[in-house]
JSON list of C-alpha atoms in Angstrom, two decimals:
[
{"chain": "A", "resi": 1, "resn": "UNK", "atom": "CA", "xyz": [-48.41, 62.10, -0.12]},
{"chain": "A", "resi": 2, "resn": "UNK", "atom": "CA", "xyz": [-48.23, 60.97, 3.51]},
{"chain": "A", "resi": 3, "resn": "UNK", "atom": "CA", "xyz": [-48.98, 57.43, 4.55]},
{"chain": "A", "resi": 4, "resn": "UNK", "atom": "CA", "xyz": [-51.34, 56.70, 7.36]},
{"chain": "A", "resi": 5, "resn": "UNK", "atom": "CA", "xyz": [-50.36, 54.55, 10.35]},
{"chain": "A", "resi": 6, "resn": "UNK", "atom": "CA", "xyz": [-52.81, 51.93, 9.09]},
{"chain": "A", "resi": 7, "resn": "UNK", "atom": "CA", "xyz": [-51.01, 51.74, 5.74]},
{"chain": "A", "resi": 8, "resn": "UNK", "atom": "CA", "xyz": [-47.70, 51.29, 7.54]},
{"chain": "A", "resi": 9, "resn": "UNK", "atom": "CA", "xyz": [-49.14, 48.52, 9.68]},
{"chain": "A", "resi": 10, "resn": "UNK", "atom": "CA", "xyz": [-50.64, 46.84, 6.59]},
{"chain": "A", "resi": 11, "resn": "UNK", "atom": "CA", "xyz": [-47.22, 46.94, 4.95]},
{"chain": "A", "resi": 12, "resn": "UNK", "atom": "CA", "xyz": [-45.62, 45.36, 8.03]},
{"chain": "A", "resi": 13, "resn": "UNK", "atom": "CA", "xyz": [-48.29, 42.66, 8.11]},
{"chain": "A", "resi": 14, "resn": "UNK", "atom": "CA", "xyz": [-47.75, 42.00, 4.40]},
{"chain": "A", "resi": 15, "resn": "UNK", "atom": "CA", "xyz": [-44.01, 41.73, 5.00]},
{"chain": "A", "resi": 16, "resn": "UNK", "atom": "CA", "xyz": [-44.58, 39.34, 7.92]},
{"chain": "A", "resi": 17, "resn": "UNK", "atom": "CA", "xyz": [-46.85, 37.18, 5.78]},
{"chain": "A", "resi": 18, "resn": "UNK", "atom": "CA", "xyz": [-44.27, 37.03, 3.01]},
{"chain": "A", "resi": 19, "resn": "UNK", "atom": "CA", "xyz": [-41.52, 36.13, 5.49]},
{"chain": "A", "resi": 20, "resn": "UNK", "atom": "CA", "xyz": [-43.62, 33.37, 7.05]},
{"chain": "A", "resi": 21, "resn": "UNK", "atom": "CA", "xyz": [-44.56, 31.96, 3.63]},
{"chain": "A", "resi": 22, "resn": "UNK", "atom": "CA", "xyz": [-40.93, 32.02, 2.51]},
{"chain": "A", "resi": 23, "resn": "UNK", "atom": "CA", "xyz": [-39.87, 30.38, 5.79]},
{"chain": "A", "resi": 24, "resn": "UNK", "atom": "CA", "xyz": [-42.46, 27.65, 5.39]},
{"chain": "A", "resi": 25, "resn": "UNK", "atom": "CA", "xyz": [-41.42, 27.05, 1.79]},
{"chain": "A", "resi": 26, "resn": "UNK", "atom": "CA", "xyz": [-37.76, 26.87, 2.77]},
{"chain": "A", "resi": 27, "resn": "UNK", "atom": "CA", "xyz": [-38.56, 24.53, 5.65]},
{"chain": "A", "resi": 28, "resn": "UNK", "atom": "CA", "xyz": [-40.67, 22.32, 3.39]},
{"chain": "A", "resi": 29, "resn": "UNK", "atom": "CA", "xyz": [-37.93, 22.11, 0.80]},
{"chain": "A", "resi": 30, "resn": "UNK", "atom": "CA", "xyz": [-35.23, 21.35, 3.36]},
{"chain": "A", "resi": 31, "resn": "UNK", "atom": "CA", "xyz": [-37.26, 18.61, 5.05]},
{"chain": "A", "resi": 32, "resn": "UNK", "atom": "CA", "xyz": [-38.83, 17.08, 1.95]},
{"chain": "A", "resi": 33, "resn": "UNK", "atom": "CA", "xyz": [-37.10, 13.78, 2.64]},
{"chain": "A", "resi": 34, "resn": "UNK", "atom": "CA", "xyz": [-38.57, 13.42, 6.14]},
{"chain": "A", "resi": 35, "resn": "UNK", "atom": "CA", "xyz": [-40.70, 10.35, 6.71]},
{"chain": "A", "resi": 36, "resn": "UNK", "atom": "CA", "xyz": [-44.40, 11.18, 7.20]},
{"chain": "A", "resi": 37, "resn": "UNK", "atom": "CA", "xyz": [-44.71, 8.90, 10.22]},
{"chain": "A", "resi": 38, "resn": "UNK", "atom": "CA", "xyz": [-41.97, 10.77, 12.06]},
{"chain": "A", "resi": 39, "resn": "UNK", "atom": "CA", "xyz": [-43.66, 14.07, 11.32]},
{"chain": "A", "resi": 40, "resn": "UNK", "atom": "CA", "xyz": [-46.99, 12.79, 12.68]},
{"chain": "A", "resi": 41, "resn": "UNK", "atom": "CA", "xyz": [-45.30, 11.58, 15.87]},
{"chain": "A", "resi": 42, "resn": "UNK", "atom": "CA", "xyz": [-43.63, 14.97, 16.28]},
{"chain": "A", "resi": 43, "resn": "UNK", "atom": "CA", "xyz": [-46.94, 16.79, 15.89]},
{"chain": "A", "resi": 44, "resn": "UNK", "atom": "CA", "xyz": [-48.61, 14.51, 18.45]},
{"chain": "A", "resi": 45, "resn": "UNK", "atom": "CA", "xyz": [-45.80, 15.22, 20.90]},
{"chain": "A", "resi": 46, "resn": "UNK", "atom": "CA", "xyz": [-46.10, 18.95, 20.36]},
{"chain": "A", "resi": 47, "resn": "UNK", "atom": "CA", "xyz": [-49.86, 18.93, 20.93]},
{"chain": "A", "resi": 48, "resn": "UNK", "atom": "CA", "xyz": [-49.38, 17.28, 24.34]},
{"chain": "A", "resi": 49, "resn": "UNK", "atom": "CA", "xyz": [-47.13, 20.10, 25.61]},
{"chain": "A", "resi": 50, "resn": "UNK", "atom": "CA", "xyz": [-48.46, 22.62, 28.10]},
{"chain": "A", "resi": 51, "resn": "UNK", "atom": "CA", "xyz": [-46.47, 25.53, 26.62]},
{"chain": "A", "resi": 52, "resn": "UNK", "atom": "CA", "xyz": [-48.01, 25.32, 23.17]},
{"chain": "A", "resi": 53, "resn": "UNK", "atom": "CA", "xyz": [-48.71, 29.07, 22.94]},
{"chain": "A", "resi": 54, "resn": "UNK", "atom": "CA", "xyz": [-45.08, 29.93, 23.69]},
{"chain": "A", "resi": 55, "resn": "UNK", "atom": "CA", "xyz": [-43.94, 27.25, 21.31]},
{"chain": "A", "resi": 56, "resn": "UNK", "atom": "CA", "xyz": [-46.13, 28.66, 18.53]},
{"chain": "A", "resi": 57, "resn": "UNK", "atom": "CA", "xyz": [-44.82, 32.17, 19.16]},
{"chain": "A", "resi": 58, "resn": "UNK", "atom": "CA", "xyz": [-41.23, 30.90, 18.96]},
{"chain": "A", "resi": 59, "resn": "UNK", "atom": "CA", "xyz": [-42.06, 28.95, 15.80]},
{"chain": "A", "resi": 60, "resn": "UNK", "atom": "CA", "xyz": [-43.52, 32.08, 14.20]},
{"chain": "A", "resi": 61, "resn": "UNK", "atom": "CA", "xyz": [-40.37, 34.03, 15.08]},
{"chain": "A", "resi": 62, "resn": "UNK", "atom": "CA", "xyz": [-38.18, 31.25, 13.70]},
{"chain": "A", "resi": 63, "resn": "UNK", "atom": "CA", "xyz": [-40.23, 31.04, 10.47]},
{"chain": "A", "resi": 64, "resn": "UNK", "atom": "CA", "xyz": [-39.96, 34.79, 9.94]},
{"chain": "A", "resi": 65, "resn": "UNK", "atom": "CA", "xyz": [-36.19, 34.63, 10.49]},
{"chain": "A", "resi": 66, "resn": "UNK", "atom": "CA", "xyz": [-35.90, 31.66, 8.14]},
{"chain": "A", "resi": 67, "resn": "UNK", "atom": "CA", "xyz": [-38.03, 33.49, 5.58]},
{"chain": "A", "resi": 68, "resn": "UNK", "atom": "CA", "xyz": [-35.80, 36.58, 5.81]},
{"chain": "A", "resi": 69, "resn": "UNK", "atom": "CA", "xyz": [-32.72, 34.38, 5.21]},
{"chain": "A", "resi": 70, "resn": "UNK", "atom": "CA", "xyz": [-34.38, 32.59, 2.29]},
{"chain": "A", "resi": 71, "resn": "UNK", "atom": "CA", "xyz": [-35.48, 35.84, 0.66]},
{"chain": "A", "resi": 72, "resn": "UNK", "atom": "CA", "xyz": [-32.02, 37.35, 1.14]},
{"chain": "A", "resi": 73, "resn": "UNK", "atom": "CA", "xyz": [-30.41, 34.22, -0.29]},
{"chain": "A", "resi": 74, "resn": "UNK", "atom": "CA", "xyz": [-32.56, 34.04, -3.41]},
{"chain": "A", "resi": 75, "resn": "UNK", "atom": "CA", "xyz": [-33.42, 37.71, -4.00]},
{"chain": "A", "resi": 76, "resn": "UNK", "atom": "CA", "xyz": [-29.92, 39.13, -3.99]},
{"chain": "A", "resi": 77, "resn": "UNK", "atom": "CA", "xyz": [-28.10, 39.05, -7.28]},
{"chain": "A", "resi": 78, "resn": "UNK", "atom": "CA", "xyz": [-24.36, 38.51, -7.58]},
{"chain": "A", "resi": 79, "resn": "UNK", "atom": "CA", "xyz": [-22.40, 41.40, -9.07]},
{"chain": "A", "resi": 80, "resn": "UNK", "atom": "CA", "xyz": [-22.18, 41.55, -12.86]},
{"chain": "A", "resi": 81, "resn": "UNK", "atom": "CA", "xyz": [-19.27, 39.49, -14.14]},
{"chain": "A", "resi": 82, "resn": "UNK", "atom": "CA", "xyz": [-17.94, 42.24, -16.41]},
{"chain": "A", "resi": 83, "resn": "UNK", "atom": "CA", "xyz": [-18.18, 44.78, -13.59]},
{"chain": "A", "resi": 84, "resn": "UNK", "atom": "CA", "xyz": [-16.04, 42.55, -11.37]},
{"chain": "A", "resi": 85, "resn": "UNK", "atom": "CA", "xyz": [-13.47, 42.13, -14.16]},
{"chain": "A", "resi": 86, "resn": "UNK", "atom": "CA", "xyz": [-13.39, 45.89, -14.76]},
{"chain": "A", "resi": 87, "resn": "UNK", "atom": "CA", "xyz": [-12.76, 46.56, -11.05]},
{"chain": "A", "resi": 88, "resn": "UNK", "atom": "CA", "xyz": [-9.93, 44.02, -10.95]},
{"chain": "A", "resi": 89, "resn": "UNK", "atom": "CA", "xyz": [-8.43, 45.49, -14.10]},
{"chain": "A", "resi": 90, "resn": "UNK", "atom": "CA", "xyz": [-8.63, 49.03, -12.70]},
{"chain": "A", "resi": 91, "resn": "UNK", "atom": "CA", "xyz": [-7.07, 47.94, -9.41]},
{"chain": "A", "resi": 92, "resn": "UNK", "atom": "CA", "xyz": [-4.25, 46.14, -11.25]},
{"chain": "A", "resi": 93, "resn": "UNK", "atom": "CA", "xyz": [-3.63, 49.21, -13.44]},
{"chain": "A", "resi": 94, "resn": "UNK", "atom": "CA", "xyz": [-3.51, 51.52, -10.42]},
{"chain": "A", "resi": 95, "resn": "UNK", "atom": "CA", "xyz": [-1.17, 49.13, -8.60]},
{"chain": "A", "resi": 96, "resn": "UNK", "atom": "CA", "xyz": [1.21, 48.91, -11.58]},
{"chain": "A", "resi": 97, "resn": "UNK", "atom": "CA", "xyz": [1.18, 52.69, -12.15]},
{"chain": "A", "resi": 98, "resn": "UNK", "atom": "CA", "xyz": [1.68, 53.52, -8.51]},
{"chain": "A", "resi": 99, "resn": "UNK", "atom": "CA", "xyz": [4.26, 50.91, -7.66]}
]
């Protein structure tokens, strides 16, 4: 079964949407303690800028990067505890047999 270029692009768009949503969620959680008045002043200042389009493009890139980091942070599982113990035990046994 071959995938069409449209299906590949849809998958990329889906991935971008997930990354942006994860970035926004991470940003919201990390700035939950910010005072609302400060946020409103920041938004007003941003709307007065002449390079708003470039700023939005940079913000989108930053949100995708932040989303990637958040997904990697929460989606990866640490190695199984018993597996780590078994590896250490094997390494210790090899070291004592060989040395």
